[in-house]
mmCIF file of C-alpha atoms in Angstrom:
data_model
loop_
_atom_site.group_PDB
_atom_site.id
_atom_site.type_symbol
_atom_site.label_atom_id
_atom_site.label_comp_id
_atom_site.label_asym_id
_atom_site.label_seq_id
_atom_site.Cartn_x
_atom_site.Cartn_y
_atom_site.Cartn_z
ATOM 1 C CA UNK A 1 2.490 -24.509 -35.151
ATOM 2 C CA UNK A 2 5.620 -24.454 -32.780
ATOM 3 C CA UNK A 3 6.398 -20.990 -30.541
ATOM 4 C CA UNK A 4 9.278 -20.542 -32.231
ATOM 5 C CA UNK A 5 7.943 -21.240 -36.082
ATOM 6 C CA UNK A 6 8.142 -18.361 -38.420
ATOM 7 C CA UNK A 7 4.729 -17.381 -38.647
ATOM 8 C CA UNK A 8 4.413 -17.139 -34.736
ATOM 9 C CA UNK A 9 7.316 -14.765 -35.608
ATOM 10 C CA UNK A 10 6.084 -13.082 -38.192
ATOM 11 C CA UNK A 11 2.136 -12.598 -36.322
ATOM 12 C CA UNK A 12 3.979 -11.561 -33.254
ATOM 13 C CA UNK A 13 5.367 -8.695 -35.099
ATOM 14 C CA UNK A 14 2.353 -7.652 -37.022
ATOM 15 C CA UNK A 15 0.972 -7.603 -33.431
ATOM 16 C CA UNK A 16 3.590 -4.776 -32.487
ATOM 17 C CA UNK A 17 3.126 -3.219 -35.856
ATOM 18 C CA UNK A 18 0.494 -0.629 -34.524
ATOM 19 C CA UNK A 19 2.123 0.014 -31.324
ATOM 20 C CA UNK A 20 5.156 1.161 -32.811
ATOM 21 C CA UNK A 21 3.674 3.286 -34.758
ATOM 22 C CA UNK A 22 1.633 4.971 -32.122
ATOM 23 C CA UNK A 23 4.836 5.327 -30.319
ATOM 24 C CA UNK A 24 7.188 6.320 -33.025
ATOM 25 C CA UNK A 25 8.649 10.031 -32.078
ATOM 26 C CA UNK A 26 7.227 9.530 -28.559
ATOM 27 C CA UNK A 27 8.238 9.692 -25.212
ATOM 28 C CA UNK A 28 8.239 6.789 -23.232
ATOM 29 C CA UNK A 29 9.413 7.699 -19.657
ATOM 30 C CA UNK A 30 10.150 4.515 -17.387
ATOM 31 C CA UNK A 31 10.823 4.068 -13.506
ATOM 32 C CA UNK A 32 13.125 1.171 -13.081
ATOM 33 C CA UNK A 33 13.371 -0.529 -9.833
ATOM 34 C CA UNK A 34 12.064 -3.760 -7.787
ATOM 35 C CA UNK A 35 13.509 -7.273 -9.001
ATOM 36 C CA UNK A 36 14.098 -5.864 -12.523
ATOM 37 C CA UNK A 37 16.941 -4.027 -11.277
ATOM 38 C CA UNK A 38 18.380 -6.899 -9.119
ATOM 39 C CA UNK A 39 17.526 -10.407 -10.972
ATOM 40 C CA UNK A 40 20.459 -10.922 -13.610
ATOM 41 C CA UNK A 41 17.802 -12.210 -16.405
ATOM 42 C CA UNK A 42 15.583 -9.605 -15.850
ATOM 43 C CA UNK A 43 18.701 -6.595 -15.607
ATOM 44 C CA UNK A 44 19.675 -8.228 -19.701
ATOM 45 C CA UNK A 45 15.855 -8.297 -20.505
ATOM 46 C CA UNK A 46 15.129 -4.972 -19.544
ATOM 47 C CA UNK A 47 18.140 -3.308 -21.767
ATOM 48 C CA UNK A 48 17.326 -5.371 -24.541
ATOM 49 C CA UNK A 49 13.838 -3.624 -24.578
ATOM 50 C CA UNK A 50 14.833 0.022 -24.046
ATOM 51 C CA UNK A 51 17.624 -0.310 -26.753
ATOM 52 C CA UNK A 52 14.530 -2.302 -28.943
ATOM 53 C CA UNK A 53 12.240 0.707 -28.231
ATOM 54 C CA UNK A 54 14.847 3.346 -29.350
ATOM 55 C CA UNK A 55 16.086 1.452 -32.238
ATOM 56 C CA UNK A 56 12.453 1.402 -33.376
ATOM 57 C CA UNK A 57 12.360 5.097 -33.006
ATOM 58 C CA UNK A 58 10.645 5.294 -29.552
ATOM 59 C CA UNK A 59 12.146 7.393 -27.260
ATOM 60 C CA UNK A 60 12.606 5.828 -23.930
ATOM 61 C CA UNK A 61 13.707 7.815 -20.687
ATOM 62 C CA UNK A 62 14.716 5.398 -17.445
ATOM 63 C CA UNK A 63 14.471 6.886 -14.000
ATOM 64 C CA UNK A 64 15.780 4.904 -11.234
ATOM 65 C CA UNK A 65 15.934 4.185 -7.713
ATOM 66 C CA UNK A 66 18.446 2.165 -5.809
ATOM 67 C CA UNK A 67 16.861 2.113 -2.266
ATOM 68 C CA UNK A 68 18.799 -1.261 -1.579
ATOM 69 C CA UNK A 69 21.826 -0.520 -2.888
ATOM 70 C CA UNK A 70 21.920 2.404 -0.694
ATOM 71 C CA UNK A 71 20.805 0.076 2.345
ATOM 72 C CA UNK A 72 23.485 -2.393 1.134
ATOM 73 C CA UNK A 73 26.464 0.353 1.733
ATOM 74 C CA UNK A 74 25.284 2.093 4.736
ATOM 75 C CA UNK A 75 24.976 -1.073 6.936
ATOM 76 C CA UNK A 76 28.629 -1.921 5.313
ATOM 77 C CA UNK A 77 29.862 1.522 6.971
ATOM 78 C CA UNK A 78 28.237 0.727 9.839
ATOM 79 C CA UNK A 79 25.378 3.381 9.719
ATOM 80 C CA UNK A 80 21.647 2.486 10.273
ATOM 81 C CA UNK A 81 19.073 3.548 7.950
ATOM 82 C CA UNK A 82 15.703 4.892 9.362
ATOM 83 C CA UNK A 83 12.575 5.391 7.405
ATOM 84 C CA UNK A 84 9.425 7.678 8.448
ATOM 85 C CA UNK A 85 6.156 6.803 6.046
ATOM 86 C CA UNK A 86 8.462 5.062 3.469
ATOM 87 C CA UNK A 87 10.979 7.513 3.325
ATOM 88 C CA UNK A 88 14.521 7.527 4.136
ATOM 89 C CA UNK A 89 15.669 9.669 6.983
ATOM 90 C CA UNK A 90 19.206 11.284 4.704
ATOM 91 C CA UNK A 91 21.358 13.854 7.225
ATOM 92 C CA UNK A 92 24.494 14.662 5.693
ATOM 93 C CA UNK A 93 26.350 11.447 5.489
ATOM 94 C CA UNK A 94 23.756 9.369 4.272
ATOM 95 C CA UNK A 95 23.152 11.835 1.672
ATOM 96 C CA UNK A 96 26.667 11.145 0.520
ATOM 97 C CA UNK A 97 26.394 7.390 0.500
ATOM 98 C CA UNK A 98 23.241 8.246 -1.668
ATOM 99 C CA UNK A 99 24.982 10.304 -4.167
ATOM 100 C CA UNK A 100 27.855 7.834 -4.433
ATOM 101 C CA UNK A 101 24.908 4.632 -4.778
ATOM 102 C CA UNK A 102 22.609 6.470 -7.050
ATOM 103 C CA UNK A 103 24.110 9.096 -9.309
ATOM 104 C CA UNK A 104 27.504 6.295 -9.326
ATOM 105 C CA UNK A 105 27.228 2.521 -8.811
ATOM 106 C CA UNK A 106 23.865 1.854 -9.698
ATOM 107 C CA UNK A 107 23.740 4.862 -13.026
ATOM 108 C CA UNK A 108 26.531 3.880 -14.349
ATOM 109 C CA UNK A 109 25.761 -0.449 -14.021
ATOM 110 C CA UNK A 110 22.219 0.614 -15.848
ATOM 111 C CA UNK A 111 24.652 3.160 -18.300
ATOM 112 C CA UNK A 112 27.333 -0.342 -19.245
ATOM 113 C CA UNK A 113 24.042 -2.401 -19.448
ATOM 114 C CA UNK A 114 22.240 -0.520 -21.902
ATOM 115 C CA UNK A 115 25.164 0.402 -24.145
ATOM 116 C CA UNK A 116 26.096 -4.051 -23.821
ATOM 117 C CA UNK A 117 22.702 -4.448 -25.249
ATOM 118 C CA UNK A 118 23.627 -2.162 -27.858
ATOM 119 C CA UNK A 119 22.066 1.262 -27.153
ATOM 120 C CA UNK A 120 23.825 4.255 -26.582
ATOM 121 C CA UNK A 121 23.128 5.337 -22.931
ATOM 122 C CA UNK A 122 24.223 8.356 -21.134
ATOM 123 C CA UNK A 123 24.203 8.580 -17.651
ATOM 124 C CA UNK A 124 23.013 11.525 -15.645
ATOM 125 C CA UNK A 125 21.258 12.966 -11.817
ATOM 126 C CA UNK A 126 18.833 15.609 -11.439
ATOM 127 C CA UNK A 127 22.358 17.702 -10.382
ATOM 128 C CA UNK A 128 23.459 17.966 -13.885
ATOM 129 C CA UNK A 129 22.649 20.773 -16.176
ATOM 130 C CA UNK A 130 20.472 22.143 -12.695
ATOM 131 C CA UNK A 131 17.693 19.409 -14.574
ATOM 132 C CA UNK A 132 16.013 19.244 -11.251
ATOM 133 C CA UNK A 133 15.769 22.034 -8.620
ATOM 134 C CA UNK A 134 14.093 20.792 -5.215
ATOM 135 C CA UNK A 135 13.690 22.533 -1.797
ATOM 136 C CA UNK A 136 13.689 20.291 1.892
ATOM 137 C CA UNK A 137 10.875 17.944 1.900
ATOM 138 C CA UNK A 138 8.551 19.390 5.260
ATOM 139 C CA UNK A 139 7.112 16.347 6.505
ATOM 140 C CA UNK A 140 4.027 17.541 8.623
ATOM 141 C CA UNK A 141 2.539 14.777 10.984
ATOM 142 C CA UNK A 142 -1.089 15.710 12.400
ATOM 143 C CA UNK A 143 -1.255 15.518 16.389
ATOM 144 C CA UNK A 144 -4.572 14.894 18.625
ATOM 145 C CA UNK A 145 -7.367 17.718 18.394
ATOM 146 C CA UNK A 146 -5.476 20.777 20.235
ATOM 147 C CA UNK A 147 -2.219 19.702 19.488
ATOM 148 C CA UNK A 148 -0.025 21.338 17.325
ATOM 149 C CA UNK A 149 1.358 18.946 14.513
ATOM 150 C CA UNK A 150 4.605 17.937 14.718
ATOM 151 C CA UNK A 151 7.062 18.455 12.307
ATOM 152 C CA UNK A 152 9.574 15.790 11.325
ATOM 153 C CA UNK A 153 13.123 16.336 10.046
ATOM 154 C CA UNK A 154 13.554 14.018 7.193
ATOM 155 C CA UNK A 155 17.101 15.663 6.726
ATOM 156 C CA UNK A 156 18.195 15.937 2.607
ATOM 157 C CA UNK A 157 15.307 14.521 1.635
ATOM 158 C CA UNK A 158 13.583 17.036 -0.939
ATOM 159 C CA UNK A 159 10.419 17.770 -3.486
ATOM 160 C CA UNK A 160 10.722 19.226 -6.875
ATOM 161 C CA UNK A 161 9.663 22.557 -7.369
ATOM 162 C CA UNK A 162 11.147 22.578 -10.803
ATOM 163 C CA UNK A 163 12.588 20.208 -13.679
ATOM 164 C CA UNK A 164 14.657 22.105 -16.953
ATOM 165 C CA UNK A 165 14.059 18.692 -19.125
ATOM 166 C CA UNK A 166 16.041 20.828 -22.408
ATOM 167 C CA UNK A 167 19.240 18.429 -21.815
ATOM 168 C CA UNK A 168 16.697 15.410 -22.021
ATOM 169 C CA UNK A 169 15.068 16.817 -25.303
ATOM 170 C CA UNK A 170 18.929 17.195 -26.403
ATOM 171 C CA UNK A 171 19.569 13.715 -26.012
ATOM 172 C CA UNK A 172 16.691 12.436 -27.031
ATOM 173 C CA UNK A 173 17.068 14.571 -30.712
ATOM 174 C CA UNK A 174 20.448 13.178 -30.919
ATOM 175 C CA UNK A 175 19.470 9.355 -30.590
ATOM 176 C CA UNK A 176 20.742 8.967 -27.151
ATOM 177 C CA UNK A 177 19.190 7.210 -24.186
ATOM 178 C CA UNK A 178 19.000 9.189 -21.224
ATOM 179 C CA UNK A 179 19.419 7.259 -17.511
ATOM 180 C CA UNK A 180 18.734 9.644 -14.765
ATOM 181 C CA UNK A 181 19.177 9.148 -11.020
ATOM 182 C CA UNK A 182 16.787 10.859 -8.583
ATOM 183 C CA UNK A 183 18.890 13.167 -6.942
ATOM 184 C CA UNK A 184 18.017 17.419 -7.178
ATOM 185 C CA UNK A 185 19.595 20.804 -5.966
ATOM 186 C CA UNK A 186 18.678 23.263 -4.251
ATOM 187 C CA UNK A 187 18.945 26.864 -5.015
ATOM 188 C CA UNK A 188 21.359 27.487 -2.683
ATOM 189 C CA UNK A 189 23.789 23.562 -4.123
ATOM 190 C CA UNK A 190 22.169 22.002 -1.319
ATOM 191 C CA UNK A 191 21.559 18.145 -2.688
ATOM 192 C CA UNK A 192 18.070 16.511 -2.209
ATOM 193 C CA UNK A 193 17.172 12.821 -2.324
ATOM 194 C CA UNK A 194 14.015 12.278 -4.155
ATOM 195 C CA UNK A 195 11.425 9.418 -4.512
ATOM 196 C CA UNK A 196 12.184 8.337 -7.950
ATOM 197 C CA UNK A 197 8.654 7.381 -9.078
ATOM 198 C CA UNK A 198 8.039 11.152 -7.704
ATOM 199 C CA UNK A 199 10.746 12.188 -10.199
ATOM 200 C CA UNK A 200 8.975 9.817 -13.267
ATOM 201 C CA UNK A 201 6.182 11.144 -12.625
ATOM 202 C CA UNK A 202 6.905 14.662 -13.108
ATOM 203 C CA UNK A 203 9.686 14.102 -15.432
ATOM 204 C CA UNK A 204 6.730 12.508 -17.958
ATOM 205 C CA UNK A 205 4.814 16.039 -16.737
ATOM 206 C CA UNK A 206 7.740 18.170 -17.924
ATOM 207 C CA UNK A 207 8.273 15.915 -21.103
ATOM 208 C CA UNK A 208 4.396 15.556 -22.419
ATOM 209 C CA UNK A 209 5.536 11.779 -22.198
ATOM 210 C CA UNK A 210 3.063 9.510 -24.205
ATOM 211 C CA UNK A 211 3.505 6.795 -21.226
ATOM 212 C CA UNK A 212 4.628 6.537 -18.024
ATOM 213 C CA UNK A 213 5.561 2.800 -16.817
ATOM 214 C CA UNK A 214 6.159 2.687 -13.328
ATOM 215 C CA UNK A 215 7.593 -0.541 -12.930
ATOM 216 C CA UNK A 216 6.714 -2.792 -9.614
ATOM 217 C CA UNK A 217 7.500 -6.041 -7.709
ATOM 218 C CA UNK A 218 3.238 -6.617 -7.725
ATOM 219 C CA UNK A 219 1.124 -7.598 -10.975
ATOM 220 C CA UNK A 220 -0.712 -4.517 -10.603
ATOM 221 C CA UNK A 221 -3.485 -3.055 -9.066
ATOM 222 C CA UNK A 222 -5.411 -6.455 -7.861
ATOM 223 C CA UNK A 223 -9.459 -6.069 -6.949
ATOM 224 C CA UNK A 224 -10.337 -7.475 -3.508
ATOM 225 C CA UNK A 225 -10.332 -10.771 -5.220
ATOM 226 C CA UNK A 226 -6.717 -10.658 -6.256
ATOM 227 C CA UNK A 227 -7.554 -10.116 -9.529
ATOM 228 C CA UNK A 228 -5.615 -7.681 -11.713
ATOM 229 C CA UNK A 229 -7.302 -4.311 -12.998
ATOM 230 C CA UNK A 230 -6.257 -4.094 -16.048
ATOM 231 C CA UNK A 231 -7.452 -0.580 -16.395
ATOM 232 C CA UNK A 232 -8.621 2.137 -14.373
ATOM 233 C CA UNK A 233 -10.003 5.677 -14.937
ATOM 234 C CA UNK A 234 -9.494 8.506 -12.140
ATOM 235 C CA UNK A 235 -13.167 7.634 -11.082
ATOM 236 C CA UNK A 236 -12.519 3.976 -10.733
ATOM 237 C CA UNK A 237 -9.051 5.031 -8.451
ATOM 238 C CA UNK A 238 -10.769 7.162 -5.699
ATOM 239 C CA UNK A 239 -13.540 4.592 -5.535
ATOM 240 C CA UNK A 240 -11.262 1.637 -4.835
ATOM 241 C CA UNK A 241 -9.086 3.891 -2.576
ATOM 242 C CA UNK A 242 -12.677 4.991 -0.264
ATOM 243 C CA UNK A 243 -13.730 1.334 0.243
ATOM 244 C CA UNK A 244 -9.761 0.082 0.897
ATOM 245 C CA UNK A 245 -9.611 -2.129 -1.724
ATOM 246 C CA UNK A 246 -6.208 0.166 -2.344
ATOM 247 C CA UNK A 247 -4.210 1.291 0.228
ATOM 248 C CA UNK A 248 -0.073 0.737 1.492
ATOM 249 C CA UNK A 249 2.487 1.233 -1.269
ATOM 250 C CA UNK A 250 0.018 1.310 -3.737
ATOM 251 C CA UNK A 251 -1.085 4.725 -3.084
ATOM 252 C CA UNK A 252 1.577 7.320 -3.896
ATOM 253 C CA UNK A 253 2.341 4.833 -7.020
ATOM 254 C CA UNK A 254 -0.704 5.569 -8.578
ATOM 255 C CA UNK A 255 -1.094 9.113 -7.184
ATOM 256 C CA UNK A 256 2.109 9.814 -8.820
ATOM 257 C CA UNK A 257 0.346 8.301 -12.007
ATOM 258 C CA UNK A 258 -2.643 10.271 -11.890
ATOM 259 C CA UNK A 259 -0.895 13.410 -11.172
ATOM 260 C CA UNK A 260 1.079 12.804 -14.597
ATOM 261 C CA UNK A 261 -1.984 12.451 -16.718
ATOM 262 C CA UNK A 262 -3.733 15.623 -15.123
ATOM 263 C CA UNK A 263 -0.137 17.473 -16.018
ATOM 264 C CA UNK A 264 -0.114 16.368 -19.722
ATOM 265 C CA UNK A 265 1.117 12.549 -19.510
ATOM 266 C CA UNK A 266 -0.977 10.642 -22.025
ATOM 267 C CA UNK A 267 -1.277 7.306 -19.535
ATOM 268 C CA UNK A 268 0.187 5.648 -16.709
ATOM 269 C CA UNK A 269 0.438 2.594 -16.292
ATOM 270 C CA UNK A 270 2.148 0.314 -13.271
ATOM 271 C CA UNK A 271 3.784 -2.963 -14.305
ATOM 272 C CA UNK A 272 4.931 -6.060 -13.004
ATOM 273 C CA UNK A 273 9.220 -5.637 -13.247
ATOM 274 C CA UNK A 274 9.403 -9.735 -12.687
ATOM 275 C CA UNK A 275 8.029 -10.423 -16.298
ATOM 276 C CA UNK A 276 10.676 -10.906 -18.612
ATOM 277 C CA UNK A 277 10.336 -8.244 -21.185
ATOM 278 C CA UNK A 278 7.663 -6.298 -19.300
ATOM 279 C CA UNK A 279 8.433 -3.167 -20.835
ATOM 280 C CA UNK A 280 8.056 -4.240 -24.339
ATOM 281 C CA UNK A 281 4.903 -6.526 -23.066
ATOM 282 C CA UNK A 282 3.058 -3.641 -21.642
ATOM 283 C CA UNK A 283 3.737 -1.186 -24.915
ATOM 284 C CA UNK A 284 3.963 -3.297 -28.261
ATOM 285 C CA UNK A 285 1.160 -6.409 -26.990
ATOM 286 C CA UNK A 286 -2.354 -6.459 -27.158
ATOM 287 C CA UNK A 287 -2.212 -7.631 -23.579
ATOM 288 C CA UNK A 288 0.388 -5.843 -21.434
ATOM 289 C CA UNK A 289 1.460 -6.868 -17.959
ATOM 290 C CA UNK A 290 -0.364 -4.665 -15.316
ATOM 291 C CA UNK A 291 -2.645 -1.764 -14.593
ATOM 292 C CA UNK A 292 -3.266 1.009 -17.217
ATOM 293 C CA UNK A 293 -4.245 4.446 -15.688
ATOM 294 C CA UNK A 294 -6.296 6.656 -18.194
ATOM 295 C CA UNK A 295 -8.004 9.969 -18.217
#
């Protein structure tokens, strides 16, 4: 039996048969960013399988980042970025390059990319509708015993302290895919630049999502071996985190995971964005491609 021979076909879809429905009515709320948002293939393969999952009655929601983008156009102006624990030091004129990147260039690409694929994509930032309202980020860096700590100025860089996800539910009911950038406001207009798994995260929260994908440039979570964990329990995460098996980037990833699934998220899981068709991999396959979090 060829790959390609009709009852590969058919038993690949009887494999995605139960998935979808699990899924069908469900929120699916996915962080895209890494080489998926970059590689050409993997831009076309990605659409395909949010427009699949809605078309299928699924209800997909894309957050996205656009760190390198944002890079990209600063250094073109001739303005340096500078980064403190991973994030992006944003004063008033990078916060402008980051609203022109984000909530323009790189929406609006994932907006035409979705709707070529055949879905019907609307384009939106945590700005619109006052979706998500964020106060200045405090960054708060302990000093040596009888020190005071220092506190760092991270500039417009903000935390959520609430998301209004009613024009999400709108589009949702009305068969539209929403495609949100990571950018909130203040009480007072002020505009924030947010981590955008941070904004998946709670988004899922907010939306009782039935998973959160949180897709990655990394396989997974990998043992000390280098082998992938294909699932992990809260337990098994604080255990792997005390004897460094995790540690660097991998933290706030799946902190950001486990905070969903206290909040209401059904399951988390962190996926490797260089598969072709990860999304639809991880959700409709028996086998997936990465590491599920679970209660």
């Amino acid at each position: 039996m060829t790959t390609n021979s009709p009852n590969n076909t058919a038993a690949i879809l009887m494999e995605a048969l139960p998935y979808i429905q699990k899924y069908a009515g469900k929120t699916i709320v996915v962080k895209y960013g890494g080489n998926a948002m970059t590689d050409p293939a993997l831009q076309q393969s990605f659409a395909r399988d949010i427009v699949l999952l809605k078309q299928v009655g699924i209800n997909p929601v894309v957050i996205h980042g656009g760190g390198p983008q944002i890079g990209n156009l600063l250094k073109q102006i001739g303005k340096e970025s500078h980064f403190v624990d991973g994030m992006r030091v944003t004063d008033a004129e990078t916060m402008d390059v980051v609203q022109m990147v984000l909530g323009g260039l790189v929406n609006k690409q994932i907006v035409s990319m979705i709707n070529q694929a055949g879905g019907r994509a609307i384009g939106l930032t945590g700005k619109d509708g006052n979706m998500i309202i964020a106060r200045k980020l405090v960054l708060e860096r302990k000093a040596q015993e009888n020190q005071p700590s220092e506190i760092i100025d991270l500039g417009h860089v903000g935390e959520i302290t609430n998301i209004d996800a009613s024009v999400v539910r709108m589009l949702e009911e009305d068969r539209f895919i929403p495609v949100i950038a990571p950018i909130g406001v203040g009480e007072d207009g002020t505009s924030y630049n947010i981590n955008a798994d941070i904004v998946a995260g709670k988004m899922a929260e907010v939306l009782n999502a039935e998973r959160l994908l949180l897709l990655t440039n990394t396989p997974g979570v990998l043992n000390k071996e280098g082998t992938l964990l294909e699932v992990l329990s809260q337990q098994d995460i604080q255990d792997l985190i005390a004897d460094g098996t995790i540690q660097g980037g991998m933290l706030p990833k799946l902190a950001c995971a486990t905070d969903a699934i206290a909040a209401g998220a059904k399951s988390a899981s962190i996926i490797d964005g260089r598969v072709p068709h990860a999304v639809l991999l991880e959700l409709l396959t028996d086998q997936g491609v990465g590491t599920m979090v679970t209660r």
